[in-house]
Coordinates of C-alpha atoms in Angstrom, one line a residue:
M1 CA -7.6 125.5 -11.9
V2 CA -4.6 123.0 -12.0
P3 CA -3.2 123.5 -14.3
T4 CA -3.8 127.2 -14.5
E5 CA -4.3 127.3 -18.1
L6 CA -4.3 124.7 -20.9
G7 CA -1.5 124.2 -23.6
T8 CA -1.7 123.7 -27.0
E9 CA -1.6 119.4 -26.8
D10 CA -4.5 117.5 -27.8
I11 CA -7.3 118.5 -25.8
T12 CA -10.9 118.5 -27.1
S13 CA -12.5 121.9 -27.4
S14 CA -15.3 120.7 -25.3
E15 CA -13.0 120.1 -22.6
R16 CA -11.4 123.7 -23.2
R17 CA -14.6 125.1 -22.9
V18 CA -15.5 123.1 -19.7
F19 CA -12.2 124.4 -18.2
E20 CA -13.0 127.8 -19.1
A21 CA -16.4 127.4 -17.4
F22 CA -15.0 126.0 -14.3
A23 CA -12.4 129.1 -14.0
A24 CA -14.8 131.7 -14.2
S25 CA -17.6 129.9 -12.0
G26 CA -16.5 131.5 -8.8
L27 CA -16.8 127.8 -7.2
A28 CA -14.8 127.6 -4.2
G29 CA -12.2 124.8 -4.5
V30 CA -9.8 123.4 -6.8
A31 CA -10.3 122.0 -10.4
L32 CA -8.0 119.3 -11.8
H33 CA -7.9 118.6 -15.5
S34 CA -7.2 115.2 -16.7
L35 CA -6.3 113.0 -13.8
N36 CA -5.1 109.7 -15.0
L37 CA -5.3 106.5 -12.4
P38 CA -3.3 103.5 -12.7
D39 CA -6.0 101.5 -11.1
H40 CA -9.3 100.4 -12.1
G41 CA -11.9 97.8 -11.7
Y42 CA -11.9 96.3 -14.8
K43 CA -9.6 98.7 -17.4
L44 CA -5.8 99.0 -17.1
T45 CA -6.2 102.6 -16.5
A46 CA -8.8 105.3 -15.9
E47 CA -8.9 109.0 -16.9
L48 CA -11.0 111.6 -15.3
D49 CA -11.7 114.6 -17.5
F50 CA -11.7 116.8 -14.1
V51 CA -12.0 116.3 -10.5
L52 CA -13.4 118.9 -8.4
L53 CA -11.8 119.0 -5.0
L54 CA -14.4 121.2 -2.8
D55 CA -14.9 121.7 0.7
D56 CA -17.2 119.2 1.6
I57 CA -17.1 116.7 -1.5
V58 CA -14.9 115.2 -4.5
L59 CA -16.7 115.3 -7.5
A60 CA -15.5 113.3 -10.9
V61 CA -16.7 114.9 -14.0
E62 CA -16.9 113.2 -17.3
V63 CA -17.1 115.5 -20.2
K64 CA -18.6 114.4 -23.7
G65 CA -18.7 116.9 -26.3
G66 CA -20.2 116.7 -29.9
Q67 CA -23.0 114.7 -30.8
V68 CA -23.8 111.9 -28.1
S69 CA -26.3 109.1 -28.9
C70 CA -27.3 105.7 -27.6
R71 CA -29.0 102.9 -29.5
D72 CA -29.6 99.3 -28.2
G73 CA -27.2 100.0 -25.4
L74 CA -24.5 101.2 -27.6
W75 CA -23.3 104.9 -27.3
T76 CA -21.8 106.8 -30.1
Y77 CA -19.7 110.0 -29.5
S78 CA -19.0 112.5 -32.6
D79 CA -16.7 115.4 -32.3
R80 CA -17.1 118.7 -34.1
S81 CA -15.1 117.3 -37.1
G82 CA -17.5 114.6 -37.6
H83 CA -15.3 111.6 -36.2
H84 CA -17.0 109.1 -34.3
R85 CA -16.4 106.6 -31.6
T86 CA -18.5 103.8 -29.6
S87 CA -18.7 102.3 -26.7
R88 CA -20.9 99.9 -24.7
E89 CA -20.1 101.9 -21.5
G90 CA -22.0 104.9 -21.4
P91 CA -20.7 108.5 -19.8
F92 CA -22.4 107.9 -16.4
K93 CA -20.9 104.5 -16.0
Q94 CA -17.5 105.8 -17.1
A95 CA -18.0 108.5 -14.5
Q96 CA -19.4 106.3 -11.8
T97 CA -16.6 103.3 -12.0
A98 CA -13.7 106.3 -12.3
M99 CA -15.5 108.0 -9.0
Y100 CA -14.9 104.7 -7.1
A101 CA -11.3 104.1 -8.5
L102 CA -10.4 107.4 -7.4
R103 CA -11.9 107.1 -3.9
D104 CA -10.3 103.4 -3.6
R105 CA -7.2 105.0 -4.5
L106 CA -7.2 107.7 -1.9
R107 CA -8.3 105.3 0.7
Q108 CA -5.1 103.1 0.0
R109 CA -3.1 106.1 0.6
H110 CA -4.8 107.6 3.6
G111 CA -6.9 105.0 5.2
Q112 CA -10.3 105.2 6.8
V113 CA -10.2 108.8 7.1
I114 CA -11.3 109.0 3.3
D115 CA -14.6 107.0 4.5
D116 CA -16.0 110.4 6.2
V117 CA -15.4 112.0 2.7
A118 CA -18.3 112.5 0.3
F119 CA -17.7 111.2 -3.3
G120 CA -19.9 112.0 -6.4
F121 CA -19.9 112.4 -10.1
V122 CA -21.4 114.6 -12.8
V123 CA -21.6 114.4 -16.4
I124 CA -21.4 117.3 -18.8
T125 CA -22.4 117.3 -22.6
P126 CA -22.0 121.1 -23.4
D127 CA -23.3 120.7 -26.9
V128 CA -26.6 118.7 -26.5
N129 CA -29.4 117.8 -23.9
L130 CA -29.8 114.0 -23.4
A131 CA -33.2 112.5 -23.0
S132 CA -34.1 111.7 -19.5
S133 CA -33.5 107.8 -18.4
F134 CA -34.2 105.8 -15.4
E135 CA -30.2 105.0 -15.7
W136 CA -29.2 108.2 -14.3
D137 CA -30.8 111.0 -11.9
E138 CA -31.1 114.5 -13.2
E139 CA -29.0 116.0 -10.9
T140 CA -25.9 114.0 -11.8
Y141 CA -26.4 115.6 -15.4
C142 CA -25.4 118.7 -16.9
G143 CA -26.7 119.4 -20.4
R144 CA -26.2 121.9 -23.1
G145 CA -29.2 124.4 -21.5
A146 CA -27.8 123.9 -17.7
F147 CA -24.1 124.3 -19.0
N148 CA -25.0 127.7 -20.9
R149 CA -27.1 128.9 -17.8
G150 CA -23.9 128.5 -15.7
V151 CA -21.8 125.4 -14.6
A152 CA -21.9 126.6 -10.7
K153 CA -25.3 125.5 -10.6
A154 CA -25.1 122.3 -12.0
V155 CA -22.2 121.7 -9.6
D156 CA -23.8 122.9 -6.8
R157 CA -27.0 120.7 -7.7
A158 CA -24.9 117.5 -8.1
R159 CA -23.1 118.4 -4.6
A160 CA -26.5 118.7 -2.9
Y161 CA -27.6 115.6 -4.4
W162 CA -24.7 113.4 -3.5
L163 CA -24.5 114.9 0.2
G164 CA -28.1 114.0 0.5
K165 CA -27.1 110.2 -0.3
Q166 CA -24.1 110.2 2.0
T167 CA -25.3 111.7 5.2
G168 CA -22.6 111.9 8.0
R169 CA -19.9 112.8 5.8
L170 CA -17.6 115.5 7.2
P171 CA -16.3 118.6 5.5
I172 CA -12.8 118.1 4.2
G173 CA -10.6 119.9 6.5
K174 CA -7.5 122.1 5.4
D175 CA -5.0 119.6 6.5
L176 CA -6.7 116.8 4.3
H177 CA -7.5 119.0 1.5
S178 CA -3.6 119.7 1.1
K179 CA -2.8 116.1 1.4
L180 CA -5.4 115.3 -1.3
L181 CA -4.3 118.0 -3.5
Q182 CA -0.6 117.0 -3.1
D183 CA -1.5 113.2 -4.0
L184 CA -3.2 114.2 -7.0
R185 CA -1.0 116.9 -8.2
P186 CA 1.7 114.5 -9.7
S187 CA -1.0 112.6 -11.5
F188 CA -1.7 115.3 -13.9
D189 CA 0.3 114.0 -17.0
R190 CA -1.2 111.3 -19.1
S191 CA -1.0 107.7 -17.4
P192 CA 2.8 106.3 -18.0
L193 CA 1.3 102.8 -18.2
L194 CA 0.1 103.3 -22.1
D195 CA 3.3 101.4 -23.4
A196 CA 2.8 98.6 -20.9
R197 CA -0.5 98.4 -22.2
A198 CA 0.5 98.4 -25.6
S199 CA 2.8 95.4 -24.5
M200 CA -0.1 93.3 -23.2
L201 CA -1.8 93.7 -26.6
D202 CA 1.2 92.8 -28.3
A203 CA 1.6 89.4 -26.2
V204 CA -2.3 88.9 -27.1
M205 CA -1.7 89.6 -31.0
L206 CA 1.4 87.2 -30.9
R207 CA -0.7 84.2 -30.2
L208 CA -2.0 82.5 -33.3
T209 CA -5.9 81.9 -33.4
D210 CA -7.4 78.8 -34.0
E211 CA -8.5 80.1 -37.3
Q212 CA -4.6 80.7 -38.1
F213 CA -3.5 77.2 -37.1
S214 CA -6.6 75.7 -39.4
R215 CA -5.5 77.8 -42.3
L216 CA -1.9 76.7 -41.8
D217 CA -2.9 72.9 -41.8
L218 CA -5.2 73.6 -44.9
I219 CA -2.2 75.3 -46.7
S220 CA 0.2 72.5 -46.0
E221 CA -1.8 70.0 -47.4
E222 CA -3.0 72.0 -50.5
P223 CA -0.9 72.5 -53.6
R224 CA -2.4 75.6 -54.8
V225 CA -4.0 78.2 -52.5
I226 CA -5.2 81.8 -52.6
C227 CA -5.7 83.1 -49.2
N228 CA -7.7 86.4 -48.9
G229 CA -7.5 88.6 -45.8
G230 CA -8.1 92.1 -44.9
A231 CA -5.1 94.2 -43.1
G232 CA -4.0 92.9 -40.0
T233 CA -5.3 89.3 -40.3
G234 CA -1.8 88.0 -40.3
K235 CA -1.1 87.3 -44.0
T236 CA 2.5 88.1 -43.8
F237 CA 3.2 86.0 -40.8
L238 CA 1.2 83.0 -42.6
A239 CA 3.3 83.7 -45.6
A240 CA 6.5 83.2 -43.8
E241 CA 5.5 80.4 -41.6
V242 CA 4.1 78.5 -44.7
A243 CA 7.5 79.2 -46.9
R244 CA 9.4 78.1 -43.5
R245 CA 7.5 74.7 -43.1
Q246 CA 7.8 73.9 -46.7
A247 CA 11.4 74.5 -46.7
L248 CA 11.7 72.1 -43.6
L249 CA 10.2 69.5 -46.0
G250 CA 13.0 69.7 -48.2
R251 CA 11.4 71.7 -51.1
R252 CA 13.2 74.6 -52.8
V253 CA 11.0 77.7 -51.7
L254 CA 10.7 81.1 -53.2
F255 CA 9.3 83.9 -51.2
T256 CA 8.5 87.0 -53.1
C257 CA 6.3 90.2 -53.1
R258 CA 6.2 93.6 -55.2
S259 CA 7.7 95.7 -52.4
E260 CA 11.6 95.8 -51.7
V261 CA 10.9 96.8 -48.1
L262 CA 8.4 94.0 -47.4
A263 CA 10.9 91.7 -48.9
S264 CA 13.9 92.8 -46.9
Y265 CA 11.5 92.6 -43.8
V266 CA 10.4 89.0 -44.2
G267 CA 13.9 88.2 -45.2
N268 CA 15.1 88.7 -41.6
M269 CA 12.4 87.1 -40.3
L270 CA 13.3 83.9 -42.5
A271 CA 17.1 84.2 -41.7
G272 CA 18.7 81.0 -41.0
T273 CA 16.1 79.1 -43.0
Q274 CA 16.5 77.8 -46.6
V275 CA 13.9 79.9 -48.2
D276 CA 15.0 82.4 -50.6
V277 CA 13.3 85.6 -50.4
M278 CA 13.5 88.1 -53.3
P279 CA 11.1 91.2 -54.6
V280 CA 9.9 90.1 -57.9
G281 CA 11.8 93.3 -59.4
N282 CA 14.8 91.5 -58.3
L283 CA 14.4 88.1 -59.5
S284 CA 17.3 85.8 -60.3
I285 CA 16.2 82.4 -60.8
N286 CA 18.7 79.9 -62.0
E287 CA 16.5 76.6 -61.3
P288 CA 12.9 76.5 -60.8
Y289 CA 11.4 76.4 -57.4
E290 CA 9.3 73.6 -56.2
V291 CA 7.3 76.1 -53.7
L292 CA 6.0 79.7 -54.7
V293 CA 4.9 81.8 -51.7
I294 CA 3.6 85.2 -52.6
D295 CA 2.6 88.1 -50.4
E296 CA 0.5 90.9 -51.0
A297 CA -0.2 89.1 -54.4
Q298 CA -2.9 91.6 -55.3
D299 CA 0.2 93.9 -56.2
L300 CA 1.5 91.3 -58.7
M301 CA -1.7 90.6 -60.7
T302 CA -0.9 91.3 -64.0
F303 CA 0.0 88.7 -66.8
E304 CA 3.3 90.2 -67.2
A305 CA 4.3 89.4 -63.8
L306 CA 2.4 86.0 -63.7
E307 CA 4.2 84.9 -66.7
A308 CA 7.6 85.8 -65.1
L309 CA 6.8 84.0 -62.0
E310 CA 5.6 80.9 -63.8
K311 CA 9.0 80.4 -65.6
G312 CA 10.5 79.8 -61.9
L313 CA 8.0 77.5 -60.6
V314 CA 8.4 73.5 -61.3
G315 CA 4.8 72.7 -62.9
G316 CA 3.9 76.3 -63.6
W317 CA 0.5 77.5 -62.3
A318 CA -1.3 74.7 -63.5
D319 CA 0.6 71.8 -61.6
G320 CA 2.8 73.8 -59.5
R321 CA 2.7 74.1 -55.7
W322 CA 2.0 77.5 -54.8
V323 CA 0.2 80.0 -52.4
M324 CA -0.7 83.6 -52.7
F325 CA -1.7 85.7 -50.0
L326 CA -3.9 88.7 -51.0
D327 CA -6.1 91.6 -49.8
Q328 CA -8.6 92.4 -52.4
N329 CA -10.5 94.8 -49.9
R330 CA -8.7 98.2 -50.7
Q331 CA -4.9 97.5 -51.6
A332 CA -5.6 96.1 -55.2
R333 CA -5.3 99.4 -56.6
L334 CA -2.5 101.0 -55.2
Y335 CA -0.2 100.5 -58.0
G336 CA -2.8 101.1 -60.6
D337 CA -2.3 97.8 -62.6
F338 CA -4.3 95.4 -60.9
D339 CA -5.7 93.4 -63.5
L340 CA -9.0 91.2 -62.5
E341 CA -8.5 88.9 -65.6
A342 CA -4.9 88.0 -64.1
L343 CA -6.8 87.0 -60.9
Q344 CA -9.3 85.0 -62.8
Y345 CA -6.6 83.4 -64.6
V346 CA -4.9 82.0 -61.6
Q347 CA -8.3 80.9 -60.1
S348 CA -9.1 78.8 -63.1
F349 CA -6.3 76.3 -61.8
G350 CA -8.8 75.3 -58.8
P351 CA -7.0 76.8 -55.9
V352 CA -8.6 76.4 -52.5
K353 CA -9.5 79.8 -50.9
P354 CA -9.6 80.0 -47.3
I355 CA -10.2 83.4 -45.9
L356 CA -9.0 84.8 -42.6
R357 CA -11.8 86.7 -40.9
F358 CA -10.0 87.3 -37.2
N359 CA -7.7 90.6 -37.1
C360 CA -4.6 89.9 -34.9
R361 CA -3.2 93.3 -35.3
N362 CA -5.2 96.0 -34.5
T363 CA -7.7 96.9 -31.7
R364 CA -11.5 96.7 -31.7
E365 CA -11.1 100.8 -31.9
I366 CA -9.0 100.9 -35.0
V367 CA -10.8 98.0 -36.7
F368 CA -14.1 100.1 -36.3
Q369 CA -12.7 103.3 -37.5
T370 CA -11.1 101.9 -40.4
R371 CA -14.0 100.0 -41.5
A372 CA -16.4 103.3 -40.6
Y373 CA -14.0 105.6 -43.1
T374 CA -13.0 103.1 -45.9
G375 CA -15.9 100.4 -45.9
A376 CA -13.1 97.7 -45.9
D377 CA -13.8 94.4 -43.7
I378 CA -10.5 93.8 -41.9
G379 CA -12.0 91.0 -39.9
V380 CA -13.0 90.9 -36.2
S381 CA -10.5 92.0 -33.8
A382 CA -8.9 89.4 -32.0
A383 CA -6.8 91.7 -29.7
G384 CA -9.9 93.3 -27.7
T385 CA -10.0 97.0 -26.7
G386 CA -7.3 99.8 -26.4
P387 CA -6.9 103.6 -26.7
E388 CA -9.4 105.4 -28.5
V389 CA -8.5 106.6 -32.2
T390 CA -7.8 110.3 -32.1
F391 CA -8.5 112.7 -35.0
A392 CA -6.6 116.0 -34.8
S393 CA -8.2 118.7 -36.8
V394 CA -5.8 121.1 -38.1
R395 CA -6.0 124.1 -40.6
D396 CA -2.5 124.0 -42.5
R397 CA 0.8 122.1 -42.5
Q398 CA 2.5 124.4 -39.9
A399 CA -0.7 123.2 -37.6
E400 CA -0.2 119.8 -38.5
T401 CA 3.4 119.8 -37.4
A402 CA 2.3 121.3 -34.0
A403 CA -0.1 119.2 -33.2
L404 CA 2.0 116.2 -34.3
E405 CA 4.7 117.6 -32.1
A406 CA 2.5 117.9 -29.1
H407 CA 1.3 113.9 -29.9
I408 CA 4.7 112.8 -30.1
R409 CA 5.7 114.5 -26.7
S410 CA 2.5 113.0 -25.2
L411 CA 3.4 109.6 -26.5
K412 CA 7.0 109.9 -24.7
E413 CA 5.3 111.1 -21.6
H414 CA 3.4 108.0 -21.7
E415 CA 6.9 106.3 -21.8
V416 CA 6.6 105.0 -25.1
L417 CA 9.9 104.5 -26.8
P418 CA 10.6 106.3 -30.0
Q419 CA 11.2 102.9 -31.8
H420 CA 7.6 102.3 -31.2
I421 CA 6.4 105.2 -33.3
T422 CA 6.0 105.3 -36.9
I423 CA 4.5 108.5 -38.7
V424 CA 2.8 107.2 -42.0
S425 CA 2.8 109.9 -44.7
V426 CA -0.4 109.1 -47.0
R427 CA 1.2 111.8 -49.6
G428 CA 4.3 109.9 -49.2
D429 CA 6.7 112.7 -49.8
W430 CA 9.1 113.4 -47.0
G431 CA 10.0 117.0 -48.4
T432 CA 6.5 118.2 -48.1
S433 CA 5.7 116.2 -44.9
A434 CA 4.5 117.8 -41.8
A435 CA 6.9 115.3 -40.1
A436 CA 9.9 117.1 -41.8
D437 CA 9.8 119.9 -39.5
L438 CA 9.6 118.2 -36.2
R439 CA 12.2 118.8 -33.8
D440 CA 13.1 115.3 -34.1
A441 CA 13.6 115.4 -37.7
R442 CA 16.0 118.3 -37.5
R443 CA 18.1 116.7 -35.0
G444 CA 18.3 113.5 -37.1
R445 CA 16.2 111.6 -34.9
I446 CA 13.6 110.2 -37.2
S447 CA 14.6 107.4 -39.8
R448 CA 13.0 107.1 -43.1
L449 CA 12.0 103.4 -43.9
T450 CA 14.0 101.7 -46.6
P451 CA 14.7 98.0 -47.5
E452 CA 17.8 98.5 -45.2
L453 CA 15.9 99.7 -42.3
A454 CA 13.2 97.3 -42.8
A455 CA 15.6 94.4 -42.4
T456 CA 16.3 95.4 -38.7
W457 CA 12.8 96.4 -38.0
P458 CA 11.8 98.0 -35.7
V459 CA 14.8 100.1 -35.6
A460 CA 15.9 101.9 -32.5
Q461 CA 14.5 105.2 -33.6
M462 CA 11.2 107.0 -34.6
T463 CA 10.4 106.1 -38.2
W464 CA 8.6 107.8 -41.1
A465 CA 7.2 106.0 -44.2
S466 CA 4.9 106.5 -47.1
V467 CA 1.8 104.0 -47.4
L468 CA 3.2 102.2 -50.2
D469 CA 6.4 101.4 -48.3
I470 CA 4.7 100.4 -44.7
K471 CA 2.3 97.9 -46.8
G472 CA 3.0 94.6 -44.7
L473 CA 4.8 96.0 -41.8
E474 CA 3.2 97.6 -38.4
N475 CA 4.4 99.0 -35.3
R476 CA 2.8 100.0 -31.9
F477 CA 1.8 103.7 -32.2
V478 CA 1.1 105.1 -35.7
C479 CA 0.7 108.7 -36.8
V480 CA -1.0 109.3 -39.7
T481 CA -0.4 112.6 -41.7
D482 CA -0.2 114.2 -44.9
V483 CA -3.8 113.3 -45.7
D484 CA -4.7 115.5 -48.8
S485 CA -7.9 114.1 -50.1
V486 CA -10.2 110.8 -49.7
E487 CA -12.5 111.5 -52.5
S488 CA -11.1 108.9 -55.2
E489 CA -10.8 105.2 -54.6
V490 CA -7.0 105.2 -54.5
E491 CA -6.9 107.6 -52.1
I492 CA -9.4 105.9 -49.9
D493 CA -7.3 102.9 -50.5
L494 CA -4.3 104.6 -49.3
L495 CA -5.8 105.9 -46.2
Y496 CA -7.1 102.3 -45.7
V497 CA -3.3 100.9 -45.5
A498 CA -2.3 103.8 -43.4
L499 CA -5.3 103.3 -40.6
S500 CA -4.4 99.7 -40.4
R501 CA -0.8 99.8 -39.6
P502 CA -1.0 100.3 -35.5
R503 CA -1.4 97.3 -33.0
A504 CA -2.0 99.6 -30.2
A505 CA -3.0 103.3 -30.7
L506 CA -3.6 105.6 -34.0
W507 CA -3.5 109.2 -34.3
V508 CA -4.8 111.0 -37.5
A509 CA -4.3 114.7 -38.6
T510 CA -6.9 116.0 -41.1
M511 CA -7.6 119.5 -42.6
P512 CA -11.2 121.1 -42.8
A513 CA -11.7 119.8 -46.4
V514 CA -10.9 116.1 -45.6
N515 CA -13.3 116.4 -42.7
D516 CA -15.9 116.9 -44.9
Q517 CA -14.8 114.2 -46.9
L518 CA -14.5 111.9 -44.1
R519 CA -18.0 112.6 -43.0
A520 CA -19.4 111.7 -46.0
L521 CA -17.5 108.3 -46.1
F522 CA -18.4 107.7 -42.3
K523 CA -22.3 108.2 -43.2
K524 CA -21.9 105.6 -46.3
N525 CA -20.3 103.0 -44.1
H526 CA -21.1 103.6 -40.6
A527 CA -23.8 101.2 -40.8
G528 CA -21.8 98.1 -41.5
A529 CA -18.9 99.0 -39.2
M530 CA -21.4 99.3 -36.4
D531 CA -22.7 95.9 -37.1
A532 CA -19.2 94.5 -37.1
Y533 CA -18.4 96.1 -33.9
K534 CA -21.4 94.8 -32.1
K535 CA -20.6 91.5 -33.2
A536 CA -17.0 91.7 -32.0
A537 CA -18.3 92.8 -28.7
I538 CA -20.3 89.6 -28.1

C-alpha cells in the first residue's frame, strides 16, 4: 500500500474502506492511492482513486461510495452525509478515460515497452449494487455484494477479463515494475495544477457575456432601472461600470450601498474616476447628484433609506436618473428590515427591469449545489465546470478546525496562494470560529475582512470574513465554516451568500444536525437544481 496508511486529510469513508480492503486482500502487487495525472484527453487533470500495479497488469480503480443513481444519462452520487453531486460522465467512463491517460503518460516516459503491458479498470461501489447495463461488462464492476465477499476476487476477475482482451501482453518484469513505481510514486499528492485551473476559470469569467453587454446598453439609455440577478451574475461589476460610464458623460454620480466593506472595495475599483463612492451610513451630500447607482439595493429597501437617498438625487425617484442592482433570491432578509412596500414604491416610477440570467462567477458545480440547498436561482453558469464541491462532516468545533487545517494544507500542496483562500463564517464571530484555532491564525497569517482591507482586495494573506461582510466580494477558493443551523429562512439566506462566493472551488464543513437539515433542503430543491443543471450542460 502506497502510502502505507491514510492520514486525516479529506478522504471519503468509501475510499478508506477500499484502502483497508486492498491492504487486507493478500493480493500480490502495489496499490497506490489517489494518483493524479496532469494530462487527460478532455479534462485539465485526471485523478485515479487507486492504481493497482500487479505482476501482469495495471488496473485503474474508480470508487463511488454512498448512493449512486443514473437517470436520463445523468449520474448522481450521494455520500453518507446526504450531500449530492452530478455528472454526465459515469464512473465507468471516468475509469476508462483515466486508464488511457495513465497508459499514454507512461508510454511517453518509457516508449514502446508499455505497448506490451496490459491495462484495465474496475469500478467499485462498496455501498450499493448497480443494475446491470449494456454500457459495461460485469467483470469490470465490483458492487456491494462482491466487495463484502472479498475485493481480491473482484480484482482477479477483472484481471482475467482484461488479460483475455489483450492477448500477447507480457508480464511486468522486476526492472520495469520498479521503474513504473518510481514514476508513479511522486504523483501521490494532489495535482499541482489546481491553482492554474482556477486561473483559466478566472479568464473565462472576466469576459463579459453578451447578456451583460446588452444590459449595459439598456441601462445607459434608460433613466430609471431596477436590475435583478442572483449571486454571481455580475451585479457589482455592472454597477461599477454603469457609474463609470455615467461619469464619463460629465454627470455627477454617486455609487452607494449598505456595506462599508463593499463600498471600500468598489471605491478601489473606481479609483481615478469622478464617481463618489460612499456607504449609505456615511452619506454626506452637499449638492444633489445627477445619477444614483445603488448596489445590493435589497439591503436599502426601507422608506427611511429611500427618503435619505432621494434628498441627494436631482429629480428624486420620480424624475431622477437612478439604477438599482438587487438580488431578491435570498439576500433581502439578511439585515431584517427589507420592506416589500418600499420596493413597490420605487417600482411605481416605471423603471425598466432587466434580469441577469448568466452566472459569471461560479462554476457549474457550485451553481448546482447552491441551488440544491437553498432553492435560489443564481443563473446559468457561464464559466463551465470546475472541481467538485466538497462537504466535510465533522462532529464538533475541534474536528472542524482539524478538517479545515487539512483542507488548507491540501490547497497549499496544490500551489494555491494564501491570498486566493477566504474562510467564510456563517456564524460571523471570530472568537468562536473554527478558523481562530488554525495554525495560520495563531501565527498571524489570516487577515479579517475590514473596509480598509477591502480597498486592496484580494490581499496578500489568507482572509476570514463573515457572510454579511463578504457580500459583493469573492475569491478563488472559499471554505465555509461555523454553520450552526439552516432551518430558518435567514439562516438559509446566510448559507446562500456563503456558498456563492467562490470562483473556482468550494469546501463546506457541516456537523451532524446540519447534515440532517441539508438533506431535507436537498430533497425539497434538488428537482429544480437538476433541471437547471441539465439545461446548463446542453
